[in-house]
Structures are given as C-alpha cells and as structure tokens.
Amino acid sequence: MPKVHVMDHPLIQHKMSYIRDKETSTKVFRELVDEVGALMAYEVTRELELEDVEVETPITKMTAKRLSGKKIAIVPILRAGLGMQEGMLRLIPSARVGHVGLYRDPVTLEAIEYYAKFPGDIEERDIFVIDPMLATGASAVEAIKAIKKRGAKKISFLCLIAAPEGVEVLKEAHPDVNIYIAALDEKLNDKSYIVPGLGDAGDRLFGTK
Ligand SMILES: O=P(O)(O)OC[C@H]1O[C@H](OP(=O)(O)OP(=O)(O)O)[C@H](O)[C@@H]1O
Ligand SMILES: O=c1cc[nH]c(=O)[nH]1
Ligand SMILES: [Mg+2]
C-alpha cells in the first residue's frame, strides 16, 4: 500500500494558517503556496540517491556525496498545481516539467482532461505530481493515469490539503503512489469542497473570483 506522509513541520503549519485565511491577499497567497511547495520539495527529496565523488578541500582530499543524477519530472495539475511549480523547481532545478490540464465538472465532479504535455523521456524519470487540493481524488487519479499511460513507474503525489475521502480514493486507484500532504482535513462538504480547507485554490491563486 502507498505511504501517506503528513508534513507537519512548524514552518509549513505556520504558512498554511495564512494560506487558509480568507483575508489573505492573492499576492500573499501565491507567495505562500510557492514557499510551501519548496518546503515540500525539501522533504520529498530526502530519499534521493547519492554517489561518492572525490573532492579536494583546501585542507585535504576526501570522498563527498553528490546526487546520482536520477532524472526527475514535476507534473503540476492545471491550473492550481502551477502555484507549487516554481517553489519545487528552486530546489530541484534540473527537473523537467510536464503538465496535465484537468477541471472538475461542477455537476458530476468527474475530472475532465483538456491538456497533457510531458517530457519525451518521462518513462525514465521519477515523477512528482503536484496540486494544492486532493478533494474527491478524481483529478489526482486521472492525472496519474495519464502519466502511467506514458510509461512512468515511480510516481509521488504532493498536495497542500487533502480530504480523507480523496486519500482513500487515490490509495485504492494507485496503490504504488506515495502521497505527501501538508494538512489532512476533516471532510468534504456537499459541494465536495474540503472542510475547513482554503476554498478554491485556482481562484485564490489567480484572482478569478
Ligand atoms: O480531488 P478533486 O475532487 O478532483 O478536486 C481537486 C481538484 O480541484 C481543483 O481544480 P479545479 O477543477 O478547480 O481546476 P482549477 O485548478 O483550474 O481551478 C484542484 O486544484 C484539484 O485539481
Ligand atoms: O476544496 C476544494 C476542492 C477542490 N478544489 C479546490 O480548489 N478546493
Ligand atoms: Mg478551481
């Protein structure tokens, strides 16, 4: 079964309190989502492989560690996933970026794909799928299906806030995918928004409401 990691580092919890606050401006909301994206990138890269390299310090020769050069791709789910993209790229600058465009049909809540573009060698890369919200789970499930269809094998999913319902749906559909969450909330409301949540992540990031 997939591992579910809740990243409750104090810096993340602090920033999340402002991200959730409805009085937070679009500008500050965008900055904070970017910063939490970077903090999550720091945590999820903990397992990256290292290799030995010989270096000479001003004092002596030594064997040091460098990243083994494992190829990585970040895949934001449009639109709201874009808010976490730059923060992650600051920590993993060599990562390639793919995009999956999905929107939730407001009536059926089905995730409808409208765009997909991935690095040509996606099957060789470790993938981090990013989206601030995991609500019913439909968007994450469909995005990961689209990525697996192109041959990618090692996939992780990162979000700011998840509902327990979405976590269960994602675990069931993709048991091989590790899930990283900044905050695990209580439930979904009757419109399938996360409670207490942060409202509509895309609208708050881009000021569209
Ligand atoms: O788990 P789910 O029930 O699928 O809901 C989560 C999805 O909903 C939001 O996107 P939305 O459809 O609002 O698109 P947007 O990012 O363009 O605003 C969010 O960014 C997720 O992608
Ligand atoms: O609470 C939610 C649920 C889905 N999408 C959002 O942006 N927010
Ligand atoms: Mg939205």
PDB file of C-alpha atoms in Angstrom, residues 24-196:
ATOM      1  CA  THR A  24      -5.022  36.696   2.776  1.00  0.00           C
ATOM      2  CA  SER A  25      -4.499  38.612  -0.483  1.00  0.00           C
ATOM      3  CA  THR A  26      -3.945  36.915  -3.838  1.00  0.00           C
ATOM      4  CA  LYS A  27      -0.330  38.142  -3.846  1.00  0.00           C
ATOM      5  CA  VAL A  28       0.489  36.713  -0.418  1.00  0.00           C
ATOM      6  CA  PHE A  29      -1.481  33.514  -1.100  1.00  0.00           C
ATOM      7  CA  ARG A  30       0.597  32.929  -4.253  1.00  0.00           C
ATOM      8  CA  GLU A  31       3.866  33.590  -2.418  1.00  0.00           C
ATOM      9  CA  LEU A  32       2.961  31.207   0.400  1.00  0.00           C
ATOM     10  CA  VAL A  33       1.847  28.372  -1.889  1.00  0.00           C
ATOM     11  CA  ASP A  34       5.189  28.748  -3.672  1.00  0.00           C
ATOM     12  CA  GLU A  35       7.075  28.625  -0.353  1.00  0.00           C
ATOM     13  CA  VAL A  36       5.214  25.559   0.897  1.00  0.00           C
ATOM     14  CA  GLY A  37       5.929  23.928  -2.488  1.00  0.00           C
ATOM     15  CA  ALA A  38       9.645  24.489  -1.829  1.00  0.00           C
ATOM     16  CA  LEU A  39       9.449  23.140   1.734  1.00  0.00           C
ATOM     17  CA  MET A  40       7.642  20.042   0.486  1.00  0.00           C
ATOM     18  CA  ALA A  41      10.284  19.564  -2.235  1.00  0.00           C
ATOM     19  CA  TYR A  42      12.930  19.590   0.510  1.00  0.00           C
ATOM     20  CA  GLU A  43      11.110  16.796   2.351  1.00  0.00           C
ATOM     21  CA  VAL A  44      10.237  14.581  -0.613  1.00  0.00           C
ATOM     22  CA  THR A  45      13.796  14.623  -1.935  1.00  0.00           C
ATOM     23  CA  ARG A  46      15.075  13.109   1.317  1.00  0.00           C
ATOM     24  CA  GLU A  47      15.312   9.673  -0.359  1.00  0.00           C
ATOM     25  CA  LEU A  48      17.225  10.755  -3.487  1.00  0.00           C
ATOM     26  CA  GLU A  49      20.205   8.578  -4.298  1.00  0.00           C
ATOM     27  CA  LEU A  50      23.704   9.916  -3.695  1.00  0.00           C
ATOM     28  CA  GLU A  51      27.014   8.802  -5.136  1.00  0.00           C
ATOM     29  CA  ASP A  52      30.596   9.157  -3.941  1.00  0.00           C
ATOM     30  CA  VAL A  53      32.799  11.822  -5.529  1.00  0.00           C
ATOM     31  CA  GLU A  54      36.418  12.629  -4.785  1.00  0.00           C
ATOM     32  CA  VAL A  55      36.958  16.304  -3.942  1.00  0.00           C
ATOM     33  CA  GLU A  56      39.908  18.224  -2.641  1.00  0.00           C
ATOM     34  CA  THR A  57      39.146  20.791   0.035  1.00  0.00           C
ATOM     35  CA  PRO A  58      41.730  23.497   0.771  1.00  0.00           C
ATOM     36  CA  ILE A  59      42.916  21.137   3.529  1.00  0.00           C
ATOM     37  CA  THR A  60      42.844  17.599   2.109  1.00  0.00           C
ATOM     38  CA  LYS A  61      41.311  15.067  -0.257  1.00  0.00           C
ATOM     39  CA  MET A  62      38.025  13.457   0.736  1.00  0.00           C
ATOM     40  CA  THR A  63      35.121  11.392  -0.534  1.00  0.00           C
ATOM     41  CA  ALA A  64      31.970  13.522  -0.611  1.00  0.00           C
ATOM     42  CA  LYS A  65      28.397  12.814  -1.749  1.00  0.00           C
ATOM     43  CA  ARG A  66      26.583  14.229  -4.755  1.00  0.00           C
ATOM     44  CA  LEU A  67      23.190  13.485  -6.238  1.00  0.00           C
ATOM     45  CA  SER A  68      23.447  10.466  -8.520  1.00  0.00           C
ATOM     46  CA  GLY A  69      21.772  12.321 -11.377  1.00  0.00           C
ATOM     47  CA  LYS A  70      18.478  10.448 -11.186  1.00  0.00           C
ATOM     48  CA  LYS A  71      16.138  12.127 -13.618  1.00  0.00           C
ATOM     49  CA  ILE A  72      13.109  13.855 -12.133  1.00  0.00           C
ATOM     50  CA  ALA A  73       9.971  15.436 -13.570  1.00  0.00           C
ATOM     51  CA  ILE A  74       7.444  17.633 -11.822  1.00  0.00           C
ATOM     52  CA  VAL A  75       3.880  17.465 -13.139  1.00  0.00           C
ATOM     53  CA  PRO A  76       1.550  20.245 -11.948  1.00  0.00           C
ATOM     54  CA  ILE A  77      -2.166  19.645 -12.451  1.00  0.00           C
ATOM     55  CA  LEU A  78      -3.503  22.792 -14.143  1.00  0.00           C
ATOM     56  CA  ARG A  79      -4.394  25.290 -13.048  1.00  0.00           C
ATOM     57  CA  ALA A  80      -3.773  25.306  -9.335  1.00  0.00           C
ATOM     58  CA  GLY A  81      -0.755  22.982  -9.409  1.00  0.00           C
ATOM     59  CA  LEU A  82       1.158  25.778 -11.146  1.00  0.00           C
ATOM     60  CA  GLY A  83       1.251  27.590  -7.803  1.00  0.00           C
ATOM     61  CA  MET A  84       3.669  24.975  -6.406  1.00  0.00           C
ATOM     62  CA  GLN A  85       5.796  24.588  -9.552  1.00  0.00           C
ATOM     63  CA  GLU A  86       8.387  27.351  -9.116  1.00  0.00           C
ATOM     64  CA  GLY A  87       8.983  26.572  -5.438  1.00  0.00           C
ATOM     65  CA  MET A  88       9.731  22.957  -6.306  1.00  0.00           C
ATOM     66  CA  LEU A  89      11.970  23.919  -9.220  1.00  0.00           C
ATOM     67  CA  ARG A  90      14.062  26.181  -6.974  1.00  0.00           C
ATOM     68  CA  LEU A  91      15.109  23.078  -5.022  1.00  0.00           C
ATOM     69  CA  ILE A  92      15.213  20.666  -7.976  1.00  0.00           C
ATOM     70  CA  PRO A  93      16.387  22.944 -10.810  1.00  0.00           C
ATOM     71  CA  SER A  94      17.299  20.088 -13.158  1.00  0.00           C
ATOM     72  CA  ALA A  95      13.767  18.664 -13.078  1.00  0.00           C
ATOM     73  CA  ARG A  96      11.776  18.659 -16.309  1.00  0.00           C
ATOM     74  CA  VAL A  97       8.162  19.773 -16.180  1.00  0.00           C
ATOM     75  CA  GLY A  98       5.070  18.108 -17.644  1.00  0.00           C
ATOM     76  CA  HIS A  99       1.532  19.463 -17.390  1.00  0.00           C
ATOM     77  CA  VAL A 100      -1.890  17.844 -17.144  1.00  0.00           C
ATOM     78  CA  GLY A 101      -4.916  20.098 -17.527  1.00  0.00           C
ATOM     79  CA  LEU A 102      -7.999  18.886 -15.675  1.00  0.00           C
ATOM     80  CA  TYR A 103     -11.095  20.589 -14.382  1.00  0.00           C
ATOM     81  CA  ARG A 104     -13.787  19.236 -12.098  1.00  0.00           C
ATOM     82  CA  ASP A 105     -17.152  19.093 -13.789  1.00  0.00           C
ATOM     83  CA  PRO A 106     -19.215  21.110 -11.280  1.00  0.00           C
ATOM     84  CA  VAL A 107     -22.194  18.720 -11.535  1.00  0.00           C
ATOM     85  CA  THR A 108     -20.701  15.228 -11.920  1.00  0.00           C
ATOM     86  CA  LEU A 109     -17.366  16.117 -10.189  1.00  0.00           C
ATOM     87  CA  GLU A 110     -15.672  14.000 -12.858  1.00  0.00           C
ATOM     88  CA  ALA A 111     -12.161  15.193 -13.756  1.00  0.00           C
ATOM     89  CA  ILE A 112     -12.138  16.247 -17.411  1.00  0.00           C
ATOM     90  CA  GLU A 113      -8.746  16.300 -19.173  1.00  0.00           C
ATOM     91  CA  TYR A 114      -8.171  19.228 -21.544  1.00  0.00           C
ATOM     92  CA  TYR A 115      -4.374  19.255 -21.874  1.00  0.00           C
ATOM     93  CA  ALA A 116      -1.389  16.959 -21.477  1.00  0.00           C
ATOM     94  CA  LYS A 117       2.253  17.517 -22.376  1.00  0.00           C
ATOM     95  CA  PHE A 118       5.127  15.543 -20.866  1.00  0.00           C
ATOM     96  CA  PRO A 119       8.906  15.297 -21.247  1.00  0.00           C
ATOM     97  CA  GLY A 120       9.776  12.836 -24.042  1.00  0.00           C
ATOM     98  CA  ASP A 121      11.712  10.570 -21.665  1.00  0.00           C
ATOM     99  CA  ILE A 122       9.048  10.570 -18.929  1.00  0.00           C
ATOM    100  CA  GLU A 123       9.304   6.766 -18.559  1.00  0.00           C
ATOM    101  CA  GLU A 124      12.888   7.166 -17.236  1.00  0.00           C
ATOM    102  CA  ARG A 125      12.009   9.813 -14.644  1.00  0.00           C
ATOM    103  CA  ASP A 126      10.807   9.847 -11.052  1.00  0.00           C
ATOM    104  CA  ILE A 127       7.617  11.911 -11.103  1.00  0.00           C
ATOM    105  CA  PHE A 128       6.245  14.377  -8.556  1.00  0.00           C
ATOM    106  CA  VAL A 129       2.618  15.237  -9.350  1.00  0.00           C
ATOM    107  CA  ILE A 130       1.612  18.471  -7.632  1.00  0.00           C
ATOM    108  CA  ASP A 131      -1.773  20.044  -6.893  1.00  0.00           C
ATOM    109  CA  PRO A 132      -2.727  22.075  -3.805  1.00  0.00           C
ATOM    110  CA  MET A 133      -6.003  20.170  -3.301  1.00  0.00           C
ATOM    111  CA  LEU A 134      -6.954  16.481  -3.081  1.00  0.00           C
ATOM    112  CA  ALA A 135     -10.740  16.581  -2.616  1.00  0.00           C
ATOM    113  CA  THR A 136     -12.710  13.661  -4.124  1.00  0.00           C
ATOM    114  CA  GLY A 137      -9.455  12.381  -5.610  1.00  0.00           C
ATOM    115  CA  ALA A 138     -10.802  12.271  -9.174  1.00  0.00           C
ATOM    116  CA  SER A 139      -8.286  14.801 -10.566  1.00  0.00           C
ATOM    117  CA  ALA A 140      -5.251  13.119  -8.996  1.00  0.00           C
ATOM    118  CA  VAL A 141      -6.406   9.660 -10.123  1.00  0.00           C
ATOM    119  CA  GLU A 142      -6.888  10.821 -13.738  1.00  0.00           C
ATOM    120  CA  ALA A 143      -3.618  12.791 -13.829  1.00  0.00           C
ATOM    121  CA  ILE A 144      -1.649   9.780 -12.593  1.00  0.00           C
ATOM    122  CA  LYS A 145      -3.434   7.522 -15.114  1.00  0.00           C
ATOM    123  CA  ALA A 146      -2.325   9.869 -17.909  1.00  0.00           C
ATOM    124  CA  ILE A 147       1.274   9.740 -16.624  1.00  0.00           C
ATOM    125  CA  LYS A 148       1.315   5.948 -16.228  1.00  0.00           C
ATOM    126  CA  LYS A 149      -0.043   5.616 -19.785  1.00  0.00           C
ATOM    127  CA  ARG A 150       3.234   7.218 -20.952  1.00  0.00           C
ATOM    128  CA  GLY A 151       5.289   4.603 -19.086  1.00  0.00           C
ATOM    129  CA  ALA A 152       6.327   6.392 -15.858  1.00  0.00           C
ATOM    130  CA  LYS A 153       6.753   3.992 -12.940  1.00  0.00           C
ATOM    131  CA  LYS A 154       7.899   5.838  -9.827  1.00  0.00           C
ATOM    132  CA  ILE A 155       5.274   8.450  -9.018  1.00  0.00           C
ATOM    133  CA  SER A 156       4.598  10.535  -5.899  1.00  0.00           C
ATOM    134  CA  PHE A 157       1.661  12.877  -5.328  1.00  0.00           C
ATOM    135  CA  LEU A 158       2.071  16.107  -3.321  1.00  0.00           C
ATOM    136  CA  CYS A 159      -0.715  18.392  -2.131  1.00  0.00           C
ATOM    137  CA  LEU A 160      -1.256  21.095   0.453  1.00  0.00           C
ATOM    138  CA  ILE A 161      -4.623  19.917   1.762  1.00  0.00           C
ATOM    139  CA  ALA A 162      -6.318  16.538   1.426  1.00  0.00           C
ATOM    140  CA  ALA A 163      -9.722  15.254   2.456  1.00  0.00           C
ATOM    141  CA  PRO A 164      -9.734  11.724   3.919  1.00  0.00           C
ATOM    142  CA  GLU A 165     -12.158  10.696   1.132  1.00  0.00           C
ATOM    143  CA  GLY A 166      -9.649  11.738  -1.559  1.00  0.00           C
ATOM    144  CA  VAL A 167      -6.760   9.962   0.134  1.00  0.00           C
ATOM    145  CA  GLU A 168      -8.760   6.703   0.170  1.00  0.00           C
ATOM    146  CA  VAL A 169      -9.763   7.035  -3.494  1.00  0.00           C
ATOM    147  CA  LEU A 170      -6.168   7.750  -4.553  1.00  0.00           C
ATOM    148  CA  LYS A 171      -4.741   4.884  -2.466  1.00  0.00           C
ATOM    149  CA  GLU A 172      -7.268   2.479  -3.951  1.00  0.00           C
ATOM    150  CA  ALA A 173      -6.708   3.559  -7.575  1.00  0.00           C
ATOM    151  CA  HIS A 174      -2.905   3.859  -7.395  1.00  0.00           C
ATOM    152  CA  PRO A 175      -1.554   1.756  -4.508  1.00  0.00           C
ATOM    153  CA  ASP A 176       2.002   2.217  -5.793  1.00  0.00           C
ATOM    154  CA  VAL A 177       1.965   6.027  -5.421  1.00  0.00           C
ATOM    155  CA  ASN A 178       3.324   7.705  -2.283  1.00  0.00           C
ATOM    156  CA  ILE A 179       1.195  10.587  -1.029  1.00  0.00           C
ATOM    157  CA  TYR A 180       2.638  13.697   0.660  1.00  0.00           C
ATOM    158  CA  ILE A 181       0.211  16.099   2.343  1.00  0.00           C
ATOM    159  CA  ALA A 182       0.837  19.339   4.248  1.00  0.00           C
ATOM    160  CA  ALA A 183      -2.502  19.065   6.107  1.00  0.00           C
ATOM    161  CA  LEU A 184      -5.094  16.300   6.331  1.00  0.00           C
ATOM    162  CA  ASP A 185      -8.504  17.933   6.828  1.00  0.00           C
ATOM    163  CA  GLU A 186     -11.833  16.693   8.208  1.00  0.00           C
ATOM    164  CA  LYS A 187     -14.136  16.016   5.284  1.00  0.00           C
ATOM    165  CA  LEU A 188     -15.796  17.220   2.080  1.00  0.00           C
ATOM    166  CA  ASN A 189     -18.901  19.426   2.111  1.00  0.00           C
ATOM    167  CA  ASP A 190     -21.992  18.846  -0.048  1.00  0.00           C
ATOM    168  CA  LYS A 191     -20.252  20.587  -2.977  1.00  0.00           C
ATOM    169  CA  SER A 192     -17.147  18.441  -2.479  1.00  0.00           C
ATOM    170  CA  TYR A 193     -15.051  21.333  -1.189  1.00  0.00           C
ATOM    171  CA  ILE A 194     -12.601  20.448   1.553  1.00  0.00           C
ATOM    172  CA  VAL A 195     -13.646  21.426   5.116  1.00  0.00           C
ATOM    173  CA  PRO A 196     -12.092  23.523   6.622  1.00  0.00           C
TER     174      PRO A 196
END
